[in-house]
PDB file of C-alpha atoms in Angstrom:
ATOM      1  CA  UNK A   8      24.458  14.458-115.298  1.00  0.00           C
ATOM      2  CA  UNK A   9      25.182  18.013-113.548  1.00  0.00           C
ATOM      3  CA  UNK A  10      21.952  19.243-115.302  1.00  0.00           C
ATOM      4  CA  UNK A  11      20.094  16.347-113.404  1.00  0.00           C
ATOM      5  CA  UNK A  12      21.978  16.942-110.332  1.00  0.00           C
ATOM      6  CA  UNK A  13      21.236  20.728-110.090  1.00  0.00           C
ATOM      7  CA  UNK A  14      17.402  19.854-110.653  1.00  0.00           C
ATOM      8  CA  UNK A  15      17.309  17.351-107.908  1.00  0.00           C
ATOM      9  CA  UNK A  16      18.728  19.581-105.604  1.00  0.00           C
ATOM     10  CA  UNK A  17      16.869  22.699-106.731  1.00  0.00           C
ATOM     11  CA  UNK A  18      13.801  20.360-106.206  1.00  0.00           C
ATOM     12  CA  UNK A  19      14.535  19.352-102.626  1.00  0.00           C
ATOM     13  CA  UNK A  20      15.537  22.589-101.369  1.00  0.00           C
ATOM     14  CA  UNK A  21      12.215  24.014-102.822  1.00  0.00           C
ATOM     15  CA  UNK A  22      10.766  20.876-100.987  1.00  0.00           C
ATOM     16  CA  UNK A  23      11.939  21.724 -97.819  1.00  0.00           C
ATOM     17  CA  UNK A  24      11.497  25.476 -97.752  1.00  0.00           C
ATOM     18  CA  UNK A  25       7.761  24.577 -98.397  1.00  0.00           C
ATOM     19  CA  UNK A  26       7.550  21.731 -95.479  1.00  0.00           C
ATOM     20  CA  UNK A  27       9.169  24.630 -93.148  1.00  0.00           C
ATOM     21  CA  UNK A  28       6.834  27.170 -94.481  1.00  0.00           C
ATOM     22  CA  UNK A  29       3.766  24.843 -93.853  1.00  0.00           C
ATOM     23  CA  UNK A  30       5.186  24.164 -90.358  1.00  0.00           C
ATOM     24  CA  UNK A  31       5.787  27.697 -89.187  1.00  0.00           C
ATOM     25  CA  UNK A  32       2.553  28.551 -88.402  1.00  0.00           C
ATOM     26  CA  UNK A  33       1.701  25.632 -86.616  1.00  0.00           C
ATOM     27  CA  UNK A  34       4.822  26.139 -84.257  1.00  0.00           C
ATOM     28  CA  UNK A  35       4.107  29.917 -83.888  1.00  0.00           C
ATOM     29  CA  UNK A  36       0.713  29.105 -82.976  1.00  0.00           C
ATOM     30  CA  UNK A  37       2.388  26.359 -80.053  1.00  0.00           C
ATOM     31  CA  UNK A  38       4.946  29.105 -78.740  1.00  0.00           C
ATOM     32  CA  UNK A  39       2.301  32.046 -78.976  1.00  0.00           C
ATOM     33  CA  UNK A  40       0.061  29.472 -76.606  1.00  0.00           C
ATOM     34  CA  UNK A  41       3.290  28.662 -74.454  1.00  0.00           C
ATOM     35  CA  UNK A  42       4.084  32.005 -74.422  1.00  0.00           C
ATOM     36  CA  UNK A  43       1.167  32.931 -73.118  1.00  0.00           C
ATOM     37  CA  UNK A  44       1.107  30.514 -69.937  1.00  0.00           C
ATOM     38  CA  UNK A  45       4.122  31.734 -69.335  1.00  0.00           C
ATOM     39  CA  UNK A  46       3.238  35.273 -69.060  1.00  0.00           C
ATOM     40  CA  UNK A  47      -0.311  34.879 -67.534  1.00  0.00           C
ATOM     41  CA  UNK A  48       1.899  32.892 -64.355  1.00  0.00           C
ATOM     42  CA  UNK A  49       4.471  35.289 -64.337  1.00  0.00           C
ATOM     43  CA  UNK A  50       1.869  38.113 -63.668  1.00  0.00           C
ATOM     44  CA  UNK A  51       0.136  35.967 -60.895  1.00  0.00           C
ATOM     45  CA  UNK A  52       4.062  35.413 -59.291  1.00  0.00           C
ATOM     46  CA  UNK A  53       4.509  39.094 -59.876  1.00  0.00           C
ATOM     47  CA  UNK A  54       1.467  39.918 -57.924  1.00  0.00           C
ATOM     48  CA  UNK A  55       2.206  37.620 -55.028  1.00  0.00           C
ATOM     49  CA  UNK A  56       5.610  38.727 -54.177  1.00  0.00           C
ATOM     50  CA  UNK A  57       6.518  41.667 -52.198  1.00  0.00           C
ATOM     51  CA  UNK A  58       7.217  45.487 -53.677  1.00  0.00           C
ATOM     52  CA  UNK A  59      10.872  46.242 -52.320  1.00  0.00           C
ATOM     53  CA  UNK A  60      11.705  49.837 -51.431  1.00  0.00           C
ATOM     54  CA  UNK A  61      15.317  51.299 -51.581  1.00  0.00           C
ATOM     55  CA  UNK A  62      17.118  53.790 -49.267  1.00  0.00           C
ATOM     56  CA  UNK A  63      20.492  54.508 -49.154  1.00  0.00           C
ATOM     57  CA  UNK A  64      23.330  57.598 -47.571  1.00  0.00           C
ATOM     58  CA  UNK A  65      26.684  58.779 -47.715  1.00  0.00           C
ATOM     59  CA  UNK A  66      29.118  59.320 -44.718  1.00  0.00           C
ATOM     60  CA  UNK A  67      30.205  62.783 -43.874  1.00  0.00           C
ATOM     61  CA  UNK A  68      33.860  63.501 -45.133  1.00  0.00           C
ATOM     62  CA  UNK A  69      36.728  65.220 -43.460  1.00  0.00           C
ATOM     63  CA  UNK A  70      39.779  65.147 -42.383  1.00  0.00           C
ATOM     64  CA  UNK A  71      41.801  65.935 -46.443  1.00  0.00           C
ATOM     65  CA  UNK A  72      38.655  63.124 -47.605  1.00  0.00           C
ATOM     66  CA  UNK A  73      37.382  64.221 -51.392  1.00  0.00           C
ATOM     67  CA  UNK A  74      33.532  62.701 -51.715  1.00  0.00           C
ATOM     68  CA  UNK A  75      34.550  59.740 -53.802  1.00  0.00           C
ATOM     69  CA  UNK A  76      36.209  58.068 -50.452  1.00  0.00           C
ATOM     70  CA  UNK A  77      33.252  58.581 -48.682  1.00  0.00           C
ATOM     71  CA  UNK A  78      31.562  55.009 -46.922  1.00  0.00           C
ATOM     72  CA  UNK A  79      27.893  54.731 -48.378  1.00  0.00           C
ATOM     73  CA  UNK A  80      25.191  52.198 -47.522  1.00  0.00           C
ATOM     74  CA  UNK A  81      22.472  51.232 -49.854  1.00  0.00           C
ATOM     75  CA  UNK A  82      19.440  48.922 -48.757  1.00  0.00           C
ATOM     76  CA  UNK A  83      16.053  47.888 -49.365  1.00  0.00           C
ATOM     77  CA  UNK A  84      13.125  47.136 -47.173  1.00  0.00           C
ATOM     78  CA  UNK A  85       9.590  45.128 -47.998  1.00  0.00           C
ATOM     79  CA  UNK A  86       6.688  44.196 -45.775  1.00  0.00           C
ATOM     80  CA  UNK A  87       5.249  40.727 -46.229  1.00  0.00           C
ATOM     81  CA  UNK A  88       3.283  38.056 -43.426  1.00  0.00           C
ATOM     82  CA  UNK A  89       3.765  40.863 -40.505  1.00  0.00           C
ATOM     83  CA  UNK A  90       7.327  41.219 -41.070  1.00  0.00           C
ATOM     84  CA  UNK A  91       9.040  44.376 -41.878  1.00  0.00           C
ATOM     85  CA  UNK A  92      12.445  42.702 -43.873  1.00  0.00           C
ATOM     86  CA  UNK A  93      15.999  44.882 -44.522  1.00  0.00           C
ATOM     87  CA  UNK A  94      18.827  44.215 -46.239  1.00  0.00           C
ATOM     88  CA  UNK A  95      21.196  46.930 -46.029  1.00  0.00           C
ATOM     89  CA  UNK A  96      24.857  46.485 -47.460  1.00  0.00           C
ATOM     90  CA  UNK A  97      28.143  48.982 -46.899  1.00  0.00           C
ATOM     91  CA  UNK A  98      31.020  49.986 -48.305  1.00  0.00           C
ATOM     92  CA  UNK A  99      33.805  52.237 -47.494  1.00  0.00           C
ATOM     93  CA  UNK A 100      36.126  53.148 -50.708  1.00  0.00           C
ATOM     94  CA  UNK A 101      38.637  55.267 -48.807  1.00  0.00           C
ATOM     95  CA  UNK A 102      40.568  51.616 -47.613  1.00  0.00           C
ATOM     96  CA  UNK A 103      42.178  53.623 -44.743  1.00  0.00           C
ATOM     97  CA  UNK A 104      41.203  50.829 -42.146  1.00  0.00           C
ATOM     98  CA  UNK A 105      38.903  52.690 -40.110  1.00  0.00           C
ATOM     99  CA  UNK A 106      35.665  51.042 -39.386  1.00  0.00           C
ATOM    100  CA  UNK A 107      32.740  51.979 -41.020  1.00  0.00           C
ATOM    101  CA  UNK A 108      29.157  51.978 -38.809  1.00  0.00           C
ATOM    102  CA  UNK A 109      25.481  51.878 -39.702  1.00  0.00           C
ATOM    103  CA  UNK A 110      23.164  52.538 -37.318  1.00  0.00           C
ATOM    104  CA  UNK A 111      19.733  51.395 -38.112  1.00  0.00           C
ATOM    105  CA  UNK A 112      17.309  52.914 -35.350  1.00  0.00           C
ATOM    106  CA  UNK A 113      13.051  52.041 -35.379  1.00  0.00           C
ATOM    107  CA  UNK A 114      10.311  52.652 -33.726  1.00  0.00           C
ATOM    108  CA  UNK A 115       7.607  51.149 -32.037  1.00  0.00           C
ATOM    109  CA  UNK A 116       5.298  50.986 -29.181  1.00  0.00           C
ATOM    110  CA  UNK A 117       8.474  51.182 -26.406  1.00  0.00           C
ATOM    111  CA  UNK A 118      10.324  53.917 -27.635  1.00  0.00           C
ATOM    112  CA  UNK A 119      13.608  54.610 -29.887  1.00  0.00           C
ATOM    113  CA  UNK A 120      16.127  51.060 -30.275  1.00  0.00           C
ATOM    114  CA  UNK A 121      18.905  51.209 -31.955  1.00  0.00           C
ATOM    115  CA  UNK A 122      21.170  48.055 -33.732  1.00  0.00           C
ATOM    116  CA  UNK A 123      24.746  49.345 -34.871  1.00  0.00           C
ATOM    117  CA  UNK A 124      26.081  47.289 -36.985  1.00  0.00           C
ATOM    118  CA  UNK A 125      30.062  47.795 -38.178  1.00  0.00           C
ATOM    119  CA  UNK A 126      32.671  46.374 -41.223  1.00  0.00           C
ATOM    120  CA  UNK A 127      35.893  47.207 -42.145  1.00  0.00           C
ATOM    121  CA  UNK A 128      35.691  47.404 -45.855  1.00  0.00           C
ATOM    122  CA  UNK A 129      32.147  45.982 -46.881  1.00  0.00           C
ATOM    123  CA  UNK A 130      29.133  44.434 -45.010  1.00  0.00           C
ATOM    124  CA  UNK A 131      26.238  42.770 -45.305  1.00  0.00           C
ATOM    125  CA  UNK A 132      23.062  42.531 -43.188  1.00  0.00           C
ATOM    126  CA  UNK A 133      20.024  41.183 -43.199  1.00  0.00           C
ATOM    127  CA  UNK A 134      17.434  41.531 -40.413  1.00  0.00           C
ATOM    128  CA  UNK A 135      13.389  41.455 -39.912  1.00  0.00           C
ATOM    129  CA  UNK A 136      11.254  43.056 -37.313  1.00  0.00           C
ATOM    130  CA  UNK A 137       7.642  42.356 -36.679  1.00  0.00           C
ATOM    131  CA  UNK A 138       4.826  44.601 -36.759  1.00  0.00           C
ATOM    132  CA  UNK A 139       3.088  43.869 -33.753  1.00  0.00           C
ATOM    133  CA  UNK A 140       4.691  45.887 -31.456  1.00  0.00           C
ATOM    134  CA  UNK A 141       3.776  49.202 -33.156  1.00  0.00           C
ATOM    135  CA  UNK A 142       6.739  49.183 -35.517  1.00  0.00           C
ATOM    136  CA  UNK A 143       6.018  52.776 -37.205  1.00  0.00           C
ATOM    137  CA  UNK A 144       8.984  53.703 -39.013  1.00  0.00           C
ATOM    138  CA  UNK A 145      13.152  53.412 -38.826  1.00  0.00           C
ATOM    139  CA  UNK A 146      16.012  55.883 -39.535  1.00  0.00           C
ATOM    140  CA  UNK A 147      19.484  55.404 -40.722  1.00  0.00           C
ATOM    141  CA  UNK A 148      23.083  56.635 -41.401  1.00  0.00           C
ATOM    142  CA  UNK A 149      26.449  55.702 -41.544  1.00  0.00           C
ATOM    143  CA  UNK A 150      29.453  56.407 -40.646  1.00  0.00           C
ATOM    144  CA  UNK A 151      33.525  56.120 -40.453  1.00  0.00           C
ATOM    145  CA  UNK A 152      36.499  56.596 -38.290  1.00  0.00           C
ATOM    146  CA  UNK A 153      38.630  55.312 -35.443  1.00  0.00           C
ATOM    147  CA  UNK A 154      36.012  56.938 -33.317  1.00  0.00           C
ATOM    148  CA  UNK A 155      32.456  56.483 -33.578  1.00  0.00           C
ATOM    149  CA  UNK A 156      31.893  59.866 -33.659  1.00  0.00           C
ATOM    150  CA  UNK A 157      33.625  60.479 -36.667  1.00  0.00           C
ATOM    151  CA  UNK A 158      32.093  61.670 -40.012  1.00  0.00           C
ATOM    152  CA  UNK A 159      28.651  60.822 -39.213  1.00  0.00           C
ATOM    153  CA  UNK A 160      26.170  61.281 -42.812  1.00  0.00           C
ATOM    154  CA  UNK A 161      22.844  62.361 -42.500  1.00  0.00           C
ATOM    155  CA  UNK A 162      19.610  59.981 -41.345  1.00  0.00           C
ATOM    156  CA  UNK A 163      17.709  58.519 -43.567  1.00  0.00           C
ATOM    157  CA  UNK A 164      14.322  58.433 -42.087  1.00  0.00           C
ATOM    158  CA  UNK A 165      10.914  56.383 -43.093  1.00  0.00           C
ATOM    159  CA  UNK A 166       7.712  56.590 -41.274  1.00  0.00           C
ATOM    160  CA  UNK A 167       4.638  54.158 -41.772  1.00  0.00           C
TER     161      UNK A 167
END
């Protein structure tokens, strides 16, 4: 009987690997067709959406501060439907409970204006500005203190 036994189960395991052999290509076929769908609308998505660009800066540091306490902003911008759109987020790793301050500044066809936006540990904005009134370009920097004239970093500037 064990003879018999091993013979019917050699037989339907060599049954099965065949029937999963015979199938393989026929699903690699399927999910080399799916997979190419997929890709061929991921490219069109990919060429639809917007390219982002990244900025970012460091506060000044002072006062017995090493660098690693520094605040630092990091942010990205993209242009899409006449919209210039920023996201800009802040930090300050020093925890001393001074505020920290981000001025983002931009220009267009009346001059300089300036949006200061502040946090006491970490912040968040997001913002859009439209291109029709000459918007040609925007600087930023950051910085921390009691005062607002404390430890200002350097600008970060972009011109269109």
């Amino acid at each position: 009987m064990s003879k018999l036994r091993s013979v019917l189960v050699g037989t339907a395991l060599a049954g099965a690997l065949a029937a999963g052999i015979a199938a393989a290509p026929a699903q690699a076929a399927t999910a080399a067709t799916a997979s190419a769908a997929s890709a061929a609308s991921t490219a069109s998505v990919a060429q639809a959406q917007y390219t982002k660009h990244w900025f970012s800066g460091s506060s000044s540091f002072g006062r017995g501060e090493s660098r690693g306490e520094r605040s630092n902003y990091k942010g990205y911008w993209y242009y899409s439907g006449g919209r210039y759109y920023f996201d800009i987020e802040a930090r300050d790793h020093d925890r001393d409970r001074e505020n920290t301050y981000v001025d983002f500044s931009y220009h267009d066809n009346g001059g300089w204006h300036t949006r200061r936006f502040a946090t006491g540990g970490h912040g968040e904005w997001k913002f859009n500005i439209s291109a029709r009134g000459g918007f040609d370009g925007f600087r930023t920097r950051i910085g921390e203190g009691n005062s607002r004239d404390f430890d200002w970093g350097n600008y970060y500037r972009h011109s269109f």
